[in-house]
XYZ file of N, CA, C and O in Angstrom:
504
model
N 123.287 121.809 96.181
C 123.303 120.860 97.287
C 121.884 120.535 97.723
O 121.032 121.419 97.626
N 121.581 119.399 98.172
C 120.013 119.376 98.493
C 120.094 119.811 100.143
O 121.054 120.095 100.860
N 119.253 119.763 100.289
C 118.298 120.890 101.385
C 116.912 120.153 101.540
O 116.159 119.957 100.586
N 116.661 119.779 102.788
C 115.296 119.360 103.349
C 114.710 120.216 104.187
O 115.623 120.640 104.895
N 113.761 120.683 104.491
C 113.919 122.049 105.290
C 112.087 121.400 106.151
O 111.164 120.996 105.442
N 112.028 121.448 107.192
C 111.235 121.179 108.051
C 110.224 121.959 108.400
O 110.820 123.018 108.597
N 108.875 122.213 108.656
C 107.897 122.740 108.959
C 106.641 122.329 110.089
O 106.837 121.131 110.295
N 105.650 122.688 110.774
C 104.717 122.270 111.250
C 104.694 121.840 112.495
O 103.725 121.267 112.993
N 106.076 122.163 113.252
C 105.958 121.714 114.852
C 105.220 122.589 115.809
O 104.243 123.193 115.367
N 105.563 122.743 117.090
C 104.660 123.550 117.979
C 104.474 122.801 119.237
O 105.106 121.830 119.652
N 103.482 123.440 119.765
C 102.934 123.272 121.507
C 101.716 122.673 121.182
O 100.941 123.281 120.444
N 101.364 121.315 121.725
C 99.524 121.647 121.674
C 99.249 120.465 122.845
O 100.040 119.830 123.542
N 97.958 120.453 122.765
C 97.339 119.582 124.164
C 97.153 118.263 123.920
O 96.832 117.837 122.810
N 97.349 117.512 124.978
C 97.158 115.976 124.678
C 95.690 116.089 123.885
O 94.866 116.939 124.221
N 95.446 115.130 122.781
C 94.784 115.119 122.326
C 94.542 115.946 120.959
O 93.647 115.757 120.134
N 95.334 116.689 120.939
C 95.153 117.483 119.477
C 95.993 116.944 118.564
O 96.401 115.783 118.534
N 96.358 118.276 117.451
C 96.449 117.193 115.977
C 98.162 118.274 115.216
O 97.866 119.433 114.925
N 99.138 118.030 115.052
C 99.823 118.627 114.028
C 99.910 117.645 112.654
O 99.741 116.435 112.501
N 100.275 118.804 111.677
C 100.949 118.153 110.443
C 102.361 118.689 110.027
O 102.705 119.871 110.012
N 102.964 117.809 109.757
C 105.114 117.857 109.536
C 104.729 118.230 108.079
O 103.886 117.673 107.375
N 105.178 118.830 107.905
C 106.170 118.748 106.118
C 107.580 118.762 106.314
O 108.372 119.136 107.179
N 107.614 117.978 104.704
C 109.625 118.156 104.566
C 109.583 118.208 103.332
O 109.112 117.199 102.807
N 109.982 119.214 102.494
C 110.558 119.506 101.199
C 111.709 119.550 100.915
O 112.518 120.151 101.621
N 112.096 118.808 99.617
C 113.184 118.845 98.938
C 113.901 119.574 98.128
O 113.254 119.873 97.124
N 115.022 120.008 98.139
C 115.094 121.087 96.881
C 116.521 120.537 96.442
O 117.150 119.862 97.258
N 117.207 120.870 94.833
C 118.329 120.397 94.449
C 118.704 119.058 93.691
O 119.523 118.814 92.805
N 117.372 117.933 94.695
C 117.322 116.613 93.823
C 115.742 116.199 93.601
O 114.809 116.675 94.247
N 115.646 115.336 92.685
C 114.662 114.834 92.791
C 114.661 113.277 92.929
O 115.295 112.451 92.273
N 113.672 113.074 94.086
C 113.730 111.639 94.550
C 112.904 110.305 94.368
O 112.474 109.575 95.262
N 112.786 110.161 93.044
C 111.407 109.539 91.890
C 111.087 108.511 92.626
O 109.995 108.002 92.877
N 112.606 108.151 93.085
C 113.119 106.533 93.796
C 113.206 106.396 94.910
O 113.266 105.274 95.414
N 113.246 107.820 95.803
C 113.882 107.711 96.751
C 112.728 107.081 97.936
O 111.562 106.771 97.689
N 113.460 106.993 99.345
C 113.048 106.067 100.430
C 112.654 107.152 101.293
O 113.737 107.552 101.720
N 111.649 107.950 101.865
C 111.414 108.664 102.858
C 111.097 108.297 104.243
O 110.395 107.306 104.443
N 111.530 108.975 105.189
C 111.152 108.519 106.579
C 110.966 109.761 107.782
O 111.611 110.809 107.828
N 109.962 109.343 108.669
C 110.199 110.032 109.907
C 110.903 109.641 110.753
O 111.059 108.434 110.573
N 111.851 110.238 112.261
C 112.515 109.532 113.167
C 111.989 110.690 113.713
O 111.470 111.628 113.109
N 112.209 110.514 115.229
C 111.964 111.082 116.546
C 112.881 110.916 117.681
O 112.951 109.838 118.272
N 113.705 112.105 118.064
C 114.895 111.816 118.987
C 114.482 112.720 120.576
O 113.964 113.825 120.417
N 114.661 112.353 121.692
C 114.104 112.688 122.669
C 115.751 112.813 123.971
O 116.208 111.801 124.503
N 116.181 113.854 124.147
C 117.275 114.221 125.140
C 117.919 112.516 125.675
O 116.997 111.984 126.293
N 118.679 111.933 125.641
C 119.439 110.710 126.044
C 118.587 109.191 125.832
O 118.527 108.216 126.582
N 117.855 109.490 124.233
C 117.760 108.178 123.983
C 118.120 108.348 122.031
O 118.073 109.423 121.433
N 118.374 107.331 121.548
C 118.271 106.822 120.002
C 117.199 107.951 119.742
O 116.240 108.414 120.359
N 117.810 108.164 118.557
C 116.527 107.999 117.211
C 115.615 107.046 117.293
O 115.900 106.040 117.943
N 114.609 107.133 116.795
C 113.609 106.041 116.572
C 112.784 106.766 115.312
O 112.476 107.816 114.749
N 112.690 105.324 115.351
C 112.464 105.471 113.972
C 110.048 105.398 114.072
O 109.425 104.663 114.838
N 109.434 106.353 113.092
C 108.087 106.730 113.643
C 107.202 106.146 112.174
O 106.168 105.515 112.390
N 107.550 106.330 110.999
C 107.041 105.907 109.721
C 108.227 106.311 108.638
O 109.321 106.875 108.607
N 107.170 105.572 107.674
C 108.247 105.468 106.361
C 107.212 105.144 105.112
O 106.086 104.654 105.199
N 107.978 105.591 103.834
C 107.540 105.376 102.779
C 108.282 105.126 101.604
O 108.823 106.093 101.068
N 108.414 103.930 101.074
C 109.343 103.278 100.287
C 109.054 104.100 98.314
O 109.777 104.599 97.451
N 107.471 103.761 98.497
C 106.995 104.213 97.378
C 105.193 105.297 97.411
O 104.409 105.350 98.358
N 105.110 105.731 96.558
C 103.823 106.507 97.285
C 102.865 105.804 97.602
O 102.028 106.443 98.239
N 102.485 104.220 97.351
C 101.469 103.370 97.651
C 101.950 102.694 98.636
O 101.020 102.012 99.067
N 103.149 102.449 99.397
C 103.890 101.805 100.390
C 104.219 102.357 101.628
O 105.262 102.712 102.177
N 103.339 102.335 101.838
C 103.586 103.140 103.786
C 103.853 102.186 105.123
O 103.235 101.124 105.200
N 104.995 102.664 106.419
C 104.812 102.020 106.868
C 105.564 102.807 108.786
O 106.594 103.398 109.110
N 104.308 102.327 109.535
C 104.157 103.314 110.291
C 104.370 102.251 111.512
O 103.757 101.186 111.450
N 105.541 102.619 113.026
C 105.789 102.181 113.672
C 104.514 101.581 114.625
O 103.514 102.297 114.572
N 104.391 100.312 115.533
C 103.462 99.811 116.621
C 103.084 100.898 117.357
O 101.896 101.216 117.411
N 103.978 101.542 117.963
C 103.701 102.733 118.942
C 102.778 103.738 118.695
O 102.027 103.966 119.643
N 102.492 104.904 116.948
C 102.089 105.228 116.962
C 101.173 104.905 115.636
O 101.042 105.824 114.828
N 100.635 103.852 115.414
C 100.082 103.426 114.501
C 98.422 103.922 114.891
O 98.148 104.090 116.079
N 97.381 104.136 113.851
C 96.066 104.242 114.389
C 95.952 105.489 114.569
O 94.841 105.967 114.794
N 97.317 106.437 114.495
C 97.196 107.745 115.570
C 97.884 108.895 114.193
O 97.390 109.946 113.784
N 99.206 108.175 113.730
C 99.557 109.170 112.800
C 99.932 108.119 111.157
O 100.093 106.920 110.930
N 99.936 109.418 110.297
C 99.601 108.668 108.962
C 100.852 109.425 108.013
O 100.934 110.630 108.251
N 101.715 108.971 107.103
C 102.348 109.145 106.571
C 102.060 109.565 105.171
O 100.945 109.131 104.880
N 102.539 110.164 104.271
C 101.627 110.473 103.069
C 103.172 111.555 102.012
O 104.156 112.126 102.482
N 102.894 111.472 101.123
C 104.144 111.483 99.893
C 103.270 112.776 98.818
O 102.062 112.816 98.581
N 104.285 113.675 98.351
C 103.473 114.500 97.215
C 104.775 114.233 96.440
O 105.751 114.733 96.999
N 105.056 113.549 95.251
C 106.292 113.392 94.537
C 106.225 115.114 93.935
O 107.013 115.915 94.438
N 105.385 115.517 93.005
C 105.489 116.997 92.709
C 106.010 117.771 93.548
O 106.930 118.368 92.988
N 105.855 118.226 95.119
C 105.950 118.532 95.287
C 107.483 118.210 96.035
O 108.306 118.986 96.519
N 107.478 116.981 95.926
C 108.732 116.965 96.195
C 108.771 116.974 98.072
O 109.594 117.336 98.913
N 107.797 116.542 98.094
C 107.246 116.410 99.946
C 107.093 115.270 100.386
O 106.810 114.284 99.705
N 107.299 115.307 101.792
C 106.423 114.176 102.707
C 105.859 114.660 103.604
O 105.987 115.884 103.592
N 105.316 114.318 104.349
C 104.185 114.887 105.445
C 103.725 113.426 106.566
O 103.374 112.276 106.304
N 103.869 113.921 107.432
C 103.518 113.283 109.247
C 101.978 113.956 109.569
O 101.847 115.124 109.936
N 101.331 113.421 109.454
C 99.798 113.485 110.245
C 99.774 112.788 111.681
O 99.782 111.561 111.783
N 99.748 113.562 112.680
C 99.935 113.350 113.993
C 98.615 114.028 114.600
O 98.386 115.231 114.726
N 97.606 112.663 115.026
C 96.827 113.005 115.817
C 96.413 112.396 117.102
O 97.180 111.488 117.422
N 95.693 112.548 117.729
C 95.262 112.266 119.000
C 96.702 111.989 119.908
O 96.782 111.004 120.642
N 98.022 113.151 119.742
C 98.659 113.441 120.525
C 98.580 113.082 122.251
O 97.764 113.389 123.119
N 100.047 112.159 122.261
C 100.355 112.315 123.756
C 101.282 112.563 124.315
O 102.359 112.486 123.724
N 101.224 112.980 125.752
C 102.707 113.490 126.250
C 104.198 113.012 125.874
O 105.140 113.803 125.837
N 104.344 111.309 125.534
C 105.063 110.396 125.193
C 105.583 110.711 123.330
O 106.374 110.114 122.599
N 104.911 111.621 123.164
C 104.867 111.589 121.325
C 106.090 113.293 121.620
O 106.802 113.596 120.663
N 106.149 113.929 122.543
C 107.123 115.040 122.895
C 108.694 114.742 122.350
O 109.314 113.732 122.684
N 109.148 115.613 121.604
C 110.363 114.834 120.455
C 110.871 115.821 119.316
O 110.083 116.171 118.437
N 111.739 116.118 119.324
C 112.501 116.929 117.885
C 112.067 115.558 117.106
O 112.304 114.367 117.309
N 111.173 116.421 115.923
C 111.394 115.018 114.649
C 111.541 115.115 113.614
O 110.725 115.889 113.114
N 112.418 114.578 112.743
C 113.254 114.452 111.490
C 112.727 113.906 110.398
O 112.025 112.904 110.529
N 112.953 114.434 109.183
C 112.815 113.770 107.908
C 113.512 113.169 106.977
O 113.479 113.841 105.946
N 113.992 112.422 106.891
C 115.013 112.085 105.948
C 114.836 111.447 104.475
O 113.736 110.940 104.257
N 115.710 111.416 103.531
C 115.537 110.782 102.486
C 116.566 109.824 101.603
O 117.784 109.988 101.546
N 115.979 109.021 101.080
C 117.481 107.932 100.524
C 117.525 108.583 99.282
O 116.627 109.374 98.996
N 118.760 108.284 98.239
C 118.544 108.604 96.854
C 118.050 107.454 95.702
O 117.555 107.572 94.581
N 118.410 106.341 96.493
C 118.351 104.941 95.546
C 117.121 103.986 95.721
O 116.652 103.054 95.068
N 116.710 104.821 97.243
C 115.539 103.644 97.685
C 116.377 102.614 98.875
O 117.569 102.549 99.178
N 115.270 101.932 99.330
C 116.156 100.743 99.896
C 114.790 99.620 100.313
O 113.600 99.825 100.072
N 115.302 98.591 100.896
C 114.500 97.659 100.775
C 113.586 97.610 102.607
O 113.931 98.366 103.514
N 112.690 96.786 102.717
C 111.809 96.620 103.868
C 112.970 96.310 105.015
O 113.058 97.058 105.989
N 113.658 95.425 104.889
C 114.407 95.160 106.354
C 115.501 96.282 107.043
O 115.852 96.447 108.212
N 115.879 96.981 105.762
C 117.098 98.301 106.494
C 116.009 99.438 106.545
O 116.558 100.539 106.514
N 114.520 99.520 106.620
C 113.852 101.196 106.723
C 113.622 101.367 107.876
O 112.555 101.980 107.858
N 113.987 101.202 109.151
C 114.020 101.711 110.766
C 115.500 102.582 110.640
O 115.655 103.649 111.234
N 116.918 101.753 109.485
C 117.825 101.423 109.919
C 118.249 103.476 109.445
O 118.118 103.941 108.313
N 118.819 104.423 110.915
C 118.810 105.683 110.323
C 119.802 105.685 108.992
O 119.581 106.072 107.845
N 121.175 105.004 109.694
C 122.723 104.280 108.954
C 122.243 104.588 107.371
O 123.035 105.096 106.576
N 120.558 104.150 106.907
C 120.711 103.900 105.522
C 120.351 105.525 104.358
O 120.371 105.791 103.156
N 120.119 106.074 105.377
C 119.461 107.532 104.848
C 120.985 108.558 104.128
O 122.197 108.558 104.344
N 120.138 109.254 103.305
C 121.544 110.179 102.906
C 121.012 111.718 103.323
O 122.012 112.226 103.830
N 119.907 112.729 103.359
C 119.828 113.063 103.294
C 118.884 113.188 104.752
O 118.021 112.375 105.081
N 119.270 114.387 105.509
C 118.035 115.081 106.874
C 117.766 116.505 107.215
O 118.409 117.547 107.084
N 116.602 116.198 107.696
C 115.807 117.914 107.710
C 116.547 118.110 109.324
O 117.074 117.376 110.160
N 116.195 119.678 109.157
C 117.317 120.528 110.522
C 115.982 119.830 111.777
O 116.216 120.383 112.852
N 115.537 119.476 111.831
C 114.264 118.658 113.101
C 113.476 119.760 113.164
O 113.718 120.785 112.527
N 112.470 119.607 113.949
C 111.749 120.108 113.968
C 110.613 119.893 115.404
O 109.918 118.877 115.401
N 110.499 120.776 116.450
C 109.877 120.356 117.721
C 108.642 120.253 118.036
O 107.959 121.249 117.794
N 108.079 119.275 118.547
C 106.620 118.759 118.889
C 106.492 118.722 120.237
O 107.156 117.806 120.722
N 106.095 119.150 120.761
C 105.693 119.084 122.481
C 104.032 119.018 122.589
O 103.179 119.723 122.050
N 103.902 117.798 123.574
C 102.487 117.695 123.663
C 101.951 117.871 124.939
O 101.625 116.762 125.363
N 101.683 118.841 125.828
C 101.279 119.342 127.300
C 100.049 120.181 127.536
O 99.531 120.896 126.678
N 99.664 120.043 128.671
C 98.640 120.749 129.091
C 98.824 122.163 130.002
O 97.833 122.792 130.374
């Protein structure tokens, strides 16, 4: 069965820096569509970056400039670079993966994902 398994959350101060991993195990996803989302106590998912292909990145208005998305196919990873943290960025956040891929207009859409990591918590306070 595949298994995404989450890493790299924590406590830190406005202004500092984590990095997410999400590894795959069971499939391999040559094709597949990766993404971050971010869910916060009584609102949606939202959707934070994405990566269609390893040269194709694509990272929400909100935290653009700030965090960077990035793909290891070997390893069968993705990874969230989250820096210059703010209180507003505070959020269980998820990894997910497609098996087939999918195209630019459904990658916010969660509906299109098959596969998600157990979340993983980010809190950003002083």
């Amino acid at each position: 069965q595949v298994q995404l398994v989450e890493s790299g959350g924590g406590l830190v101060q406005p202004g500092g820096s984590l990095r997410l991993s999400c590894t795959a195990s069971g499939h391999t996803f040559h094709s597949g569509a990766w993404a971050w989302f971010r869910q916060t106590p009584g609102k949606e998912r939202e959707f934070v970056g994405g990566t269609r292909s390893p040269s194709n990145t694509l990272i929400t208005n909100s935290v653009k400039g700030r965090f960077t998305i990035s793909r290891d196919i070997a390893k069968n990873t993705v990874y969230l670079q989250m820096n210059s943290l703010k209180p507003e960025d505070t959020a269980i956040y998820y990894c997910a993966v497609t098996k087939r891929g999918l195209i630019l207009s459904t990658q916010r859409n969660p509906a299109e994902y098959d596969y998600w990591g157990q979340g993983t918590q980010v809190t950003v306070s002083s």
